[in-house]
PDB file of C-alpha atoms in Angstrom:
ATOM      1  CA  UNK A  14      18.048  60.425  84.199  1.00 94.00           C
ATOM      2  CA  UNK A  15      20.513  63.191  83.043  1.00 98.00           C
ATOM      3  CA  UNK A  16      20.584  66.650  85.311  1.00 98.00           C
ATOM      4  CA  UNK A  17      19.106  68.518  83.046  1.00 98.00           C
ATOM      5  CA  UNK A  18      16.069  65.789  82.864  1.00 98.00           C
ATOM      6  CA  UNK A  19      15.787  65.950  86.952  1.00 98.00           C
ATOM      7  CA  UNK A  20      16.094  70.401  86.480  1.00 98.00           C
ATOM      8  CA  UNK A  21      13.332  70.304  84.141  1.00 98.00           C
ATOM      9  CA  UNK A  22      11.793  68.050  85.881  1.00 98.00           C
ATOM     10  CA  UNK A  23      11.832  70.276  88.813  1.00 97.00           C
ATOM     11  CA  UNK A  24      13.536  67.655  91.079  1.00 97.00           C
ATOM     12  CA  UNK A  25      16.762  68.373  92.867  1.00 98.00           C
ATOM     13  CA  UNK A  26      19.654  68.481  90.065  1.00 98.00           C
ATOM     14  CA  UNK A  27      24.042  69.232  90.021  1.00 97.00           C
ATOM     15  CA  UNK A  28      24.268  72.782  88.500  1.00 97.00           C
ATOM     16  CA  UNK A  29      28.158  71.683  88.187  1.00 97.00           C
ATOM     17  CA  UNK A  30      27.394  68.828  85.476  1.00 98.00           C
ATOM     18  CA  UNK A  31      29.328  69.182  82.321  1.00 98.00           C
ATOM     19  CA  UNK A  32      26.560  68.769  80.187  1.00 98.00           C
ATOM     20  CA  UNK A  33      24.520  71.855  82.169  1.00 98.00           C
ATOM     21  CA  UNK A  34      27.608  73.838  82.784  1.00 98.00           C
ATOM     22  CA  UNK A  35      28.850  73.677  78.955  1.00 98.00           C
ATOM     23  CA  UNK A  36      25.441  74.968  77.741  1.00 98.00           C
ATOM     24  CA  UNK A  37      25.344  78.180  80.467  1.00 98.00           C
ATOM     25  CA  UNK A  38      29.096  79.054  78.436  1.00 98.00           C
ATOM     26  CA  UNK A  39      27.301  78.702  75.217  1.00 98.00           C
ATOM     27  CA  UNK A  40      24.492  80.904  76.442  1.00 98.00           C
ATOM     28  CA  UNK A  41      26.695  83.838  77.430  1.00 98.00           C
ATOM     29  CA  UNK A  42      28.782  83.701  74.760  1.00 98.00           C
ATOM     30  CA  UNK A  43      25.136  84.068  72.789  1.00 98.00           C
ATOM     31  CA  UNK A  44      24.425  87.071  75.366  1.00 98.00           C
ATOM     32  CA  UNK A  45      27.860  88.854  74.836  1.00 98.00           C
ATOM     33  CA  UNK A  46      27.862  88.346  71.010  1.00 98.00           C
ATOM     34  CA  UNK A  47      23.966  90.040  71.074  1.00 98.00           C
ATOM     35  CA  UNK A  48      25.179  93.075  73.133  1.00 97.00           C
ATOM     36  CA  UNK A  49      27.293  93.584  70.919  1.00 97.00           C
ATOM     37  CA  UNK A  50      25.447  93.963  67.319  1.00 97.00           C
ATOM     38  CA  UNK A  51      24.636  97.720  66.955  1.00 96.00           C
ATOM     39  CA  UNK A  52      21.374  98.475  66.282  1.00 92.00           C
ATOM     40  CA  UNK A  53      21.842  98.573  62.200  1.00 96.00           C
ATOM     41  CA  UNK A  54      22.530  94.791  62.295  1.00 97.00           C
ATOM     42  CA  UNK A  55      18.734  93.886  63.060  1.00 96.00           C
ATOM     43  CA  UNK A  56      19.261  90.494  61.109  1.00 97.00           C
ATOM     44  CA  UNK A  57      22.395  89.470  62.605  1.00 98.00           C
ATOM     45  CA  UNK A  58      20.790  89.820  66.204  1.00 97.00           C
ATOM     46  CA  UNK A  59      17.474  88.146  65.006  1.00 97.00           C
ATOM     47  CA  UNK A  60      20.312  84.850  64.269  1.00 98.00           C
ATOM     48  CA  UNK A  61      21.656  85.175  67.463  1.00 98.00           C
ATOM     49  CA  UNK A  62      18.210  85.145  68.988  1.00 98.00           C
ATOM     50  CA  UNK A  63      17.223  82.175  67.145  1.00 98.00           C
ATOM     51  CA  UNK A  64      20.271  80.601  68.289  1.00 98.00           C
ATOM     52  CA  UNK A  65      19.890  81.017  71.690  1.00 98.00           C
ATOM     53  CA  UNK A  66      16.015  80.589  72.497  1.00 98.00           C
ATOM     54  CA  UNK A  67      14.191  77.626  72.147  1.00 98.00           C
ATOM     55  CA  UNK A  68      11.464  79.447  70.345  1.00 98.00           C
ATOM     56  CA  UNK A  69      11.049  82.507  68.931  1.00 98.00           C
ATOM     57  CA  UNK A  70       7.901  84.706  68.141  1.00 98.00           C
ATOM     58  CA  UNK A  71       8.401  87.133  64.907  1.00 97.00           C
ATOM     59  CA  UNK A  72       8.781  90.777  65.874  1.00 96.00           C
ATOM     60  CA  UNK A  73      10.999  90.125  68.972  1.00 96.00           C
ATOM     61  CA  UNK A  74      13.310  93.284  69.949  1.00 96.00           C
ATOM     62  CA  UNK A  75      15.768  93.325  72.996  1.00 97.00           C
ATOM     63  CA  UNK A  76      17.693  95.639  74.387  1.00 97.00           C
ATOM     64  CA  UNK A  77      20.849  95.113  75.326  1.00 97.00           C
ATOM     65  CA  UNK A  78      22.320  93.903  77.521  1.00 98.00           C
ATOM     66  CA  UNK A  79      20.694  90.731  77.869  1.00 98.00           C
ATOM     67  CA  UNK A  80      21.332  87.578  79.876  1.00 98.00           C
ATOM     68  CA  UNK A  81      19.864  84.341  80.211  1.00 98.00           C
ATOM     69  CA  UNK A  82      21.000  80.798  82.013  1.00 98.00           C
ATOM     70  CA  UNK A  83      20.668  78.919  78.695  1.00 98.00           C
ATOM     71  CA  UNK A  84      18.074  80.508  76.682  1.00 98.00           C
ATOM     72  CA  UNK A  85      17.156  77.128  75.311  1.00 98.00           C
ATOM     73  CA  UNK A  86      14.345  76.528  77.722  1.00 98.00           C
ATOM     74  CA  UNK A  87      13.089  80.176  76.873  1.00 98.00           C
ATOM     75  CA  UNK A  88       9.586  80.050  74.477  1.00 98.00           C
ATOM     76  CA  UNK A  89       8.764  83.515  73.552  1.00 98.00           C
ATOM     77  CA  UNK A  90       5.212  84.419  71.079  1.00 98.00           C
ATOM     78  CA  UNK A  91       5.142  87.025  68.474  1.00 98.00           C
ATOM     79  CA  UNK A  92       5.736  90.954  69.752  1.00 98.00           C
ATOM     80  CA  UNK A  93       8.076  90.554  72.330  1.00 98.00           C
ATOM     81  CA  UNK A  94       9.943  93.825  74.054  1.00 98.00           C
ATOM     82  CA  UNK A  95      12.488  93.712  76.833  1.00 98.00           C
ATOM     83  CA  UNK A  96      14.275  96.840  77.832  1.00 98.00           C
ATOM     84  CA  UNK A  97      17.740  97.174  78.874  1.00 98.00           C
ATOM     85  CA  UNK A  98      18.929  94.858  81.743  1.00 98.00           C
ATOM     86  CA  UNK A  99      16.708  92.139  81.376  1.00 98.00           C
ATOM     87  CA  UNK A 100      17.723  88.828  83.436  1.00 98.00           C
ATOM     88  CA  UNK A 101      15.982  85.525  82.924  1.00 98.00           C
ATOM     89  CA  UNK A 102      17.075  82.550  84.573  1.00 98.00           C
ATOM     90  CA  UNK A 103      15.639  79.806  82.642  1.00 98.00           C
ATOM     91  CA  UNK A 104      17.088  76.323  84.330  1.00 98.00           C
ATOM     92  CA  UNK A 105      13.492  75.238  83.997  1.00 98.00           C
ATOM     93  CA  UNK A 106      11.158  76.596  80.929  1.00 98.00           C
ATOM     94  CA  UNK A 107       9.448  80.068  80.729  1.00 98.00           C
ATOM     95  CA  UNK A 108       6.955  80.306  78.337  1.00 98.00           C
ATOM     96  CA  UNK A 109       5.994  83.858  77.124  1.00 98.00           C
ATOM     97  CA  UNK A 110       3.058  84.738  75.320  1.00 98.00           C
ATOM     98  CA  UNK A 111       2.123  87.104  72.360  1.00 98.00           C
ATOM     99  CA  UNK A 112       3.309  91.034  73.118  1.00 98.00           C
ATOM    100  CA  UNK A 113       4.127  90.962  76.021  1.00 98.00           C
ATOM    101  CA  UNK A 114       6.563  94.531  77.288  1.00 98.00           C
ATOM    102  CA  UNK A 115       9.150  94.063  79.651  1.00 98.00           C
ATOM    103  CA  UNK A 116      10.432  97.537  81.363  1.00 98.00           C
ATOM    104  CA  UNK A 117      14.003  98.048  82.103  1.00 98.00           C
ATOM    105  CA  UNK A 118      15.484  95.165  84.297  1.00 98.00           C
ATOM    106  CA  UNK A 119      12.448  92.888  84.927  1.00 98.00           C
ATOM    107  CA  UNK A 120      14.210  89.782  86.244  1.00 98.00           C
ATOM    108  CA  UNK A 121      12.065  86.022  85.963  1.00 98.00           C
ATOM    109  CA  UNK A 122      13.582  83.763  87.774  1.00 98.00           C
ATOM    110  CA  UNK A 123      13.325  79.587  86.938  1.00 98.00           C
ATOM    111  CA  UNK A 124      15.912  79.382  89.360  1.00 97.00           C
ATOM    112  CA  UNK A 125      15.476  78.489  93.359  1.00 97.00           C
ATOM    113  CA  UNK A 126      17.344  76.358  96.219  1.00 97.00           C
ATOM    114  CA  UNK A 127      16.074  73.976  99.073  1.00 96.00           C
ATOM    115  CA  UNK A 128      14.687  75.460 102.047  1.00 96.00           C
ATOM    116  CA  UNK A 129      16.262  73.230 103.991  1.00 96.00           C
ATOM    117  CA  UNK A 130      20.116  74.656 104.664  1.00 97.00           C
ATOM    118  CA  UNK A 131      21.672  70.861 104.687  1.00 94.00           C
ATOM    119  CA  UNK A 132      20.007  70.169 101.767  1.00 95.00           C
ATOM    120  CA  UNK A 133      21.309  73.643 100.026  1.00 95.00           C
ATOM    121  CA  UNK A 134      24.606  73.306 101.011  1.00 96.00           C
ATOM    122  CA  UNK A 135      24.827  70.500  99.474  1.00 96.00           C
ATOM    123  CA  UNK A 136      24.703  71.994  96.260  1.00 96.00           C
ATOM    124  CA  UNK A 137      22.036  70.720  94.370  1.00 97.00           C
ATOM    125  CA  UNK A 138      19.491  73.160  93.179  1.00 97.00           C
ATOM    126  CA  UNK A 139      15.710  73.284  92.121  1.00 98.00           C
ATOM    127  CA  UNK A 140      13.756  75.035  89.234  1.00 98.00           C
ATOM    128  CA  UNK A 141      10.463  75.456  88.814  1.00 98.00           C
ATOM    129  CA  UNK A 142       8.592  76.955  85.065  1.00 98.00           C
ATOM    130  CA  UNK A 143       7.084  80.151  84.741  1.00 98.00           C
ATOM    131  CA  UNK A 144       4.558  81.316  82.311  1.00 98.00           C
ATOM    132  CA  UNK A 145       3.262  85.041  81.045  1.00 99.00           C
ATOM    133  CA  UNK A 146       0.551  85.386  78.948  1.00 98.00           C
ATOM    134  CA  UNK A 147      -0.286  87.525  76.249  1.00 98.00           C
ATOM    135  CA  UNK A 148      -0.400  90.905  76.434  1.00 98.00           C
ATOM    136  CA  UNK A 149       1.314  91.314  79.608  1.00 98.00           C
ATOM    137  CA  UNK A 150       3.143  94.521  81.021  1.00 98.00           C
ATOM    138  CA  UNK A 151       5.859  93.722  82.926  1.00 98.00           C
ATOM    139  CA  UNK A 152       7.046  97.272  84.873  1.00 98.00           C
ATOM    140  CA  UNK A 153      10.689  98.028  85.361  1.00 98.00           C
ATOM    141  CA  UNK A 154      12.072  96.065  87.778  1.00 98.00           C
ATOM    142  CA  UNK A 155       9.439  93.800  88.496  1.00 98.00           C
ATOM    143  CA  UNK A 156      10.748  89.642  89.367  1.00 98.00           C
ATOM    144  CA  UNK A 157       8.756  87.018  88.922  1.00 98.00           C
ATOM    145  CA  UNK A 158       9.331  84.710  91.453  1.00 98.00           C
ATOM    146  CA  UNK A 159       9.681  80.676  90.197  1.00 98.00           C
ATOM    147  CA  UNK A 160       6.574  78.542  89.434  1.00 98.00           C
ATOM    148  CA  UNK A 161       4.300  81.363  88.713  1.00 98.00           C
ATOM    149  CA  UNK A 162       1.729  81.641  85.919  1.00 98.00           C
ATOM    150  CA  UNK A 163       0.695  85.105  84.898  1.00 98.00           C
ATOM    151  CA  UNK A 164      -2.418  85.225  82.971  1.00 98.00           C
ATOM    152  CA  UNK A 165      -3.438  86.814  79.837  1.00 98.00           C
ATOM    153  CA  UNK A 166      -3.736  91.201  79.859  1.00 98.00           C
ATOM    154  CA  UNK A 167      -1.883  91.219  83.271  1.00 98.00           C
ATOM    155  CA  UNK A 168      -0.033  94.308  84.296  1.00 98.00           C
ATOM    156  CA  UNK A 169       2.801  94.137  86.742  1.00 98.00           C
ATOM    157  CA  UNK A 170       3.854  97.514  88.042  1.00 98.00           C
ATOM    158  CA  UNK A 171       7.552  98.678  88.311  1.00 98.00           C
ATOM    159  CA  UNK A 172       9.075  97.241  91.366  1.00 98.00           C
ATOM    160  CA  UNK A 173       6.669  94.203  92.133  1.00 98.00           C
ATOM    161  CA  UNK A 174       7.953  90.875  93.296  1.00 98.00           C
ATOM    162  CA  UNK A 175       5.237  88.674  91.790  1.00 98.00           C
ATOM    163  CA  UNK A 176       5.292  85.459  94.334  1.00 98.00           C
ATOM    164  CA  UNK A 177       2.044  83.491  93.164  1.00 98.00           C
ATOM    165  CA  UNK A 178      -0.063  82.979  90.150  1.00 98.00           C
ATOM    166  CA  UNK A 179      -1.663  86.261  88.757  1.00 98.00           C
ATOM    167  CA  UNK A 180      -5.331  85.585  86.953  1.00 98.00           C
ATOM    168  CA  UNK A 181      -6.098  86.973  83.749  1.00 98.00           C
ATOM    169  CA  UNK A 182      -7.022  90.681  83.455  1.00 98.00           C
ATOM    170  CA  UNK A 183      -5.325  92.554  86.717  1.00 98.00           C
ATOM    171  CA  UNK A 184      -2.961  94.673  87.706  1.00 98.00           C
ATOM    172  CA  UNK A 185      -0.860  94.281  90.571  1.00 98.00           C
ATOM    173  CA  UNK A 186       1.777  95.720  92.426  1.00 98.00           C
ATOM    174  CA  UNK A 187       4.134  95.797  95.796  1.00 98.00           C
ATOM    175  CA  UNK A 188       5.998  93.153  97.603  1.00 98.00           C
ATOM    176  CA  UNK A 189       4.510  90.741  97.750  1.00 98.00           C
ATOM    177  CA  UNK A 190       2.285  91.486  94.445  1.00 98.00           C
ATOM    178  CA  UNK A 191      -1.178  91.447  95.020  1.00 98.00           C
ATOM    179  CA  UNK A 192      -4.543  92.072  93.099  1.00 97.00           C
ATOM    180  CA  UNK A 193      -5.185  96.333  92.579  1.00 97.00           C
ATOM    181  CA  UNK A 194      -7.750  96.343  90.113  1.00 97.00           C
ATOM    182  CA  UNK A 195      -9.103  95.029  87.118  1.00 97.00           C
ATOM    183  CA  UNK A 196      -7.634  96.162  83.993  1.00 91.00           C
ATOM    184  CA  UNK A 197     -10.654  95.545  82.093  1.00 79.00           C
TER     185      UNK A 197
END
């Protein structure tokens, strides 16, 4: 089994493996290249986008700057919005739904260690998906915290840390997120 079958996996994988750490160059070099298009190039960063997701919704605008792990294991629906800043650290997938809204630098993180110091200090790391449904708001500065599944019509408000699964139709807010209300 290659590392990147054990990261997406979810089992304990070497970030340092050629393969892994030659497609994290290739992903930033994607970023940089995207940051760079002005604004009147909309098809030249719609290539770039392509290139660098695994999947692509139509309708997808970022704003720069953007940055991503490797952007392959990134699945984004139709209507997609992230504001400036945005981090996603996708060493294991994140699916995101239809028009969904990201505020200025929401953060979802893939990305996570062992608990256990030994273990972590050995340098092997863990991952874990994360899913958003459609029609989520994301607030500025929200993270979404590895292995969570937001449902469908979720709002997250600016500043959350969203640490467990979030069920259709809420909002939620703090640190930890929890429930607030329903949004229907």
């Amino acid at each position: 089994m290659s590392e990147r079958d054990r990261m997406l996996a979810g089992e304990l994988y070497r970030p340092d493996d050629p393969e892994l750490t030659s497609a994290r160059t290739r992903a930033r070099r994607l970023c940089r290249a995207y940051d760079e298009v002005p604004e009147d190039e909309p098809a030249r960063r719609r290539e770039i986008l392509e290139a660098l997701f695994g999947t692509l919704g139509g309708g997808a605008f970022l704003e720069p700057p953007f940055r991503c792990d490797y952007g392959v294991h990134i699945h984004a629906g139709d209507g997609l919005y992230m504001n400036f800043g945005c981090v996603l650290l996708d060493c294991n997938r994140i699916d995101i739904g239809h028009r969904v809204l990201f505020g200025p630098g929401v953060h979802i993180y893939a990305a996570t260690h062992p608990l256990d110091a030994a273990l972590r200090s050995s340098g092997r790391e863990l991952a874990r998906p994360v899913r958003i449904g459609d029609d989520v708001w994301l607030g500025g500065g929200a993270i979404v915290l590895p292995g969570v599944t937001i449902g469908d019509r979720v709002v997250v408000g600016a500043g959350s840390v969203v640490t467990k699964d979030v069920p259709p139709g809420w909002v939620v807010a703090g640190n930890p997120a929890r429930l607030v209300k329903r949004t229907e």
